[in-house]
């Protein structure tokens, strides 16, 4: 009986762990959205374009920074869809696009 429980728990961990770790979105598809909608200001690697920052009189945060990466997925979605500071909201993104975009933003985290 104890062995069956142990085997069952191991099976659940093997099956469930990847689902819990993986986000809802596809980072590769999110990169395409990012390149089209975000890279013109935030840069190809999320470093922020200095010229845009100067023009807007702001410092663009690196999207891979601890500060940005500490935000929840819901907070990132809110920043994207409602805007933040001088960043205008992105309109017309589907729920799938938003999931994919957030997944891509997570890949920008500094290692």
PDB file of C-alpha atoms in Angstrom:
ATOM      1  CA  UNK A   1       0.000   0.000   0.000  1.00  0.00           C
ATOM      2  CA  UNK A   2       2.742   2.438   0.979  1.00  0.00           C
ATOM      3  CA  UNK A   3       4.642   1.599  -2.204  1.00  0.00           C
ATOM      4  CA  UNK A   4       1.562   2.301  -4.345  1.00  0.00           C
ATOM      5  CA  UNK A   5       1.145   5.694  -2.707  1.00  0.00           C
ATOM      6  CA  UNK A   6       4.807   6.513  -3.283  1.00  0.00           C
ATOM      7  CA  UNK A   7       4.644   5.439  -6.915  1.00  0.00           C
ATOM      8  CA  UNK A   8       1.445   7.451  -7.340  1.00  0.00           C
ATOM      9  CA  UNK A   9       3.035  10.593  -5.874  1.00  0.00           C
ATOM     10  CA  UNK A  10       6.102  10.248  -8.068  1.00  0.00           C
ATOM     11  CA  UNK A  11       3.891   9.797 -11.123  1.00  0.00           C
ATOM     12  CA  UNK A  12       1.885  12.904 -10.214  1.00  0.00           C
ATOM     13  CA  UNK A  13       5.072  14.950  -9.788  1.00  0.00           C
ATOM     14  CA  UNK A  14       6.468  13.790 -13.108  1.00  0.00           C
ATOM     15  CA  UNK A  15       3.226  14.578 -14.929  1.00  0.00           C
ATOM     16  CA  UNK A  16       2.143  17.723 -13.046  1.00  0.00           C
ATOM     17  CA  UNK A  17       5.482  19.474 -12.441  1.00  0.00           C
ATOM     18  CA  UNK A  18       6.065  20.517 -16.075  1.00  0.00           C
ATOM     19  CA  UNK A  19       2.519  21.861 -16.262  1.00  0.00           C
ATOM     20  CA  UNK A  20       3.014  23.927 -13.116  1.00  0.00           C
ATOM     21  CA  UNK A  21       6.382  25.291 -14.213  1.00  0.00           C
ATOM     22  CA  UNK A  22       5.404  26.087 -17.788  1.00  0.00           C
ATOM     23  CA  UNK A  23       3.540  29.294 -18.385  1.00  0.00           C
ATOM     24  CA  UNK A  24       0.387  29.532 -20.430  1.00  0.00           C
ATOM     25  CA  UNK A  25       2.048  31.140 -23.411  1.00  0.00           C
ATOM     26  CA  UNK A  26       4.424  30.234 -26.199  1.00  0.00           C
ATOM     27  CA  UNK A  27       7.578  32.337 -25.870  1.00  0.00           C
ATOM     28  CA  UNK A  28       8.525  31.889 -29.531  1.00  0.00           C
ATOM     29  CA  UNK A  29       5.143  33.194 -30.703  1.00  0.00           C
ATOM     30  CA  UNK A  30       5.442  35.945 -28.080  1.00  0.00           C
ATOM     31  CA  UNK A  31       8.738  37.077 -29.581  1.00  0.00           C
ATOM     32  CA  UNK A  32       6.949  37.728 -32.874  1.00  0.00           C
ATOM     33  CA  UNK A  33       4.387  39.896 -31.049  1.00  0.00           C
ATOM     34  CA  UNK A  34       7.187  41.628 -29.114  1.00  0.00           C
ATOM     35  CA  UNK A  35       9.209  42.317 -32.274  1.00  0.00           C
ATOM     36  CA  UNK A  36       6.165  43.872 -33.938  1.00  0.00           C
ATOM     37  CA  UNK A  37       4.661  45.782 -30.994  1.00  0.00           C
ATOM     38  CA  UNK A  38       7.381  46.433 -28.408  1.00  0.00           C
ATOM     39  CA  UNK A  39      10.918  46.281 -29.797  1.00  0.00           C
ATOM     40  CA  UNK A  40      10.758  49.728 -31.406  1.00  0.00           C
ATOM     41  CA  UNK A  41      10.904  51.288 -27.913  1.00  0.00           C
ATOM     42  CA  UNK A  42      12.100  48.481 -25.644  1.00  0.00           C
ATOM     43  CA  UNK A  43      14.823  47.136 -27.953  1.00  0.00           C
ATOM     44  CA  UNK A  44      15.335  43.670 -29.389  1.00  0.00           C
ATOM     45  CA  UNK A  45      16.536  42.227 -26.072  1.00  0.00           C
ATOM     46  CA  UNK A  46      14.393  44.384 -23.783  1.00  0.00           C
ATOM     47  CA  UNK A  47      17.282  46.713 -22.994  1.00  0.00           C
ATOM     48  CA  UNK A  48      15.295  49.888 -23.732  1.00  0.00           C
ATOM     49  CA  UNK A  49      16.251  52.336 -26.450  1.00  0.00           C
ATOM     50  CA  UNK A  50      18.092  55.288 -24.990  1.00  0.00           C
ATOM     51  CA  UNK A  51      16.934  57.715 -27.705  1.00  0.00           C
ATOM     52  CA  UNK A  52      13.271  56.907 -27.001  1.00  0.00           C
ATOM     53  CA  UNK A  53      13.857  57.385 -23.280  1.00  0.00           C
ATOM     54  CA  UNK A  54      15.459  60.778 -23.858  1.00  0.00           C
ATOM     55  CA  UNK A  55      12.650  61.852 -26.159  1.00  0.00           C
ATOM     56  CA  UNK A  56      10.034  60.884 -23.550  1.00  0.00           C
ATOM     57  CA  UNK A  57      12.214  62.138 -20.669  1.00  0.00           C
ATOM     58  CA  UNK A  58      12.088  58.772 -18.916  1.00  0.00           C
ATOM     59  CA  UNK A  59      14.447  55.932 -18.185  1.00  0.00           C
ATOM     60  CA  UNK A  60      13.222  52.755 -19.809  1.00  0.00           C
ATOM     61  CA  UNK A  61      13.612  49.855 -17.421  1.00  0.00           C
ATOM     62  CA  UNK A  62      15.340  46.763 -18.723  1.00  0.00           C
ATOM     63  CA  UNK A  63      12.640  44.149 -19.181  1.00  0.00           C
ATOM     64  CA  UNK A  64      14.991  41.466 -17.877  1.00  0.00           C
ATOM     65  CA  UNK A  65      15.640  43.350 -14.630  1.00  0.00           C
ATOM     66  CA  UNK A  66      14.687  41.930 -11.257  1.00  0.00           C
ATOM     67  CA  UNK A  67      12.194  44.771 -10.817  1.00  0.00           C
ATOM     68  CA  UNK A  68      10.252  43.925 -13.966  1.00  0.00           C
ATOM     69  CA  UNK A  69      10.602  40.156 -13.624  1.00  0.00           C
ATOM     70  CA  UNK A  70       9.291  40.310 -10.031  1.00  0.00           C
ATOM     71  CA  UNK A  71       5.910  41.417 -11.377  1.00  0.00           C
ATOM     72  CA  UNK A  72       3.213  38.801 -11.631  1.00  0.00           C
ATOM     73  CA  UNK A  73       1.974  37.728 -15.045  1.00  0.00           C
ATOM     74  CA  UNK A  74      -1.272  39.567 -14.268  1.00  0.00           C
ATOM     75  CA  UNK A  75       0.641  42.780 -13.512  1.00  0.00           C
ATOM     76  CA  UNK A  76       2.629  42.491 -16.745  1.00  0.00           C
ATOM     77  CA  UNK A  77      -0.607  41.948 -18.680  1.00  0.00           C
ATOM     78  CA  UNK A  78      -2.092  45.025 -17.005  1.00  0.00           C
ATOM     79  CA  UNK A  79       0.954  47.152 -17.876  1.00  0.00           C
ATOM     80  CA  UNK A  80       0.716  45.973 -21.484  1.00  0.00           C
ATOM     81  CA  UNK A  81      -3.026  46.497 -21.903  1.00  0.00           C
ATOM     82  CA  UNK A  82      -3.448  49.644 -19.774  1.00  0.00           C
ATOM     83  CA  UNK A  83      -0.029  51.239 -20.182  1.00  0.00           C
ATOM     84  CA  UNK A  84       2.207  52.471 -17.410  1.00  0.00           C
ATOM     85  CA  UNK A  85       3.820  55.857 -16.935  1.00  0.00           C
ATOM     86  CA  UNK A  86       4.300  57.307 -20.397  1.00  0.00           C
ATOM     87  CA  UNK A  87       3.923  53.916 -22.060  1.00  0.00           C
ATOM     88  CA  UNK A  88       0.721  53.793 -24.026  1.00  0.00           C
ATOM     89  CA  UNK A  89      -1.473  50.692 -23.812  1.00  0.00           C
ATOM     90  CA  UNK A  90      -1.318  48.118 -26.572  1.00  0.00           C
ATOM     91  CA  UNK A  91      -4.713  47.592 -28.132  1.00  0.00           C
ATOM     92  CA  UNK A  92      -6.007  44.736 -30.227  1.00  0.00           C
ATOM     93  CA  UNK A  93      -4.005  41.890 -28.698  1.00  0.00           C
ATOM     94  CA  UNK A  94      -5.843  38.633 -28.214  1.00  0.00           C
ATOM     95  CA  UNK A  95      -5.675  36.737 -24.923  1.00  0.00           C
ATOM     96  CA  UNK A  96      -3.366  34.250 -26.652  1.00  0.00           C
ATOM     97  CA  UNK A  97      -1.093  37.067 -27.864  1.00  0.00           C
ATOM     98  CA  UNK A  98      -0.922  38.417 -24.306  1.00  0.00           C
ATOM     99  CA  UNK A  99      -0.064  34.983 -22.892  1.00  0.00           C
ATOM    100  CA  UNK A 100       2.609  34.552 -25.542  1.00  0.00           C
ATOM    101  CA  UNK A 101       4.017  38.039 -24.982  1.00  0.00           C
ATOM    102  CA  UNK A 102       4.287  37.503 -21.222  1.00  0.00           C
ATOM    103  CA  UNK A 103       5.993  34.150 -21.860  1.00  0.00           C
ATOM    104  CA  UNK A 104       8.525  35.931 -24.071  1.00  0.00           C
ATOM    105  CA  UNK A 105       9.105  38.649 -21.477  1.00  0.00           C
ATOM    106  CA  UNK A 106       9.988  35.918 -18.969  1.00  0.00           C
ATOM    107  CA  UNK A 107      12.761  34.734 -21.300  1.00  0.00           C
ATOM    108  CA  UNK A 108      14.407  38.156 -20.989  1.00  0.00           C
ATOM    109  CA  UNK A 109      15.176  37.620 -17.297  1.00  0.00           C
ATOM    110  CA  UNK A 110      18.843  38.119 -16.495  1.00  0.00           C
ATOM    111  CA  UNK A 111      20.432  34.806 -15.743  1.00  0.00           C
TER     112      UNK A 111
END
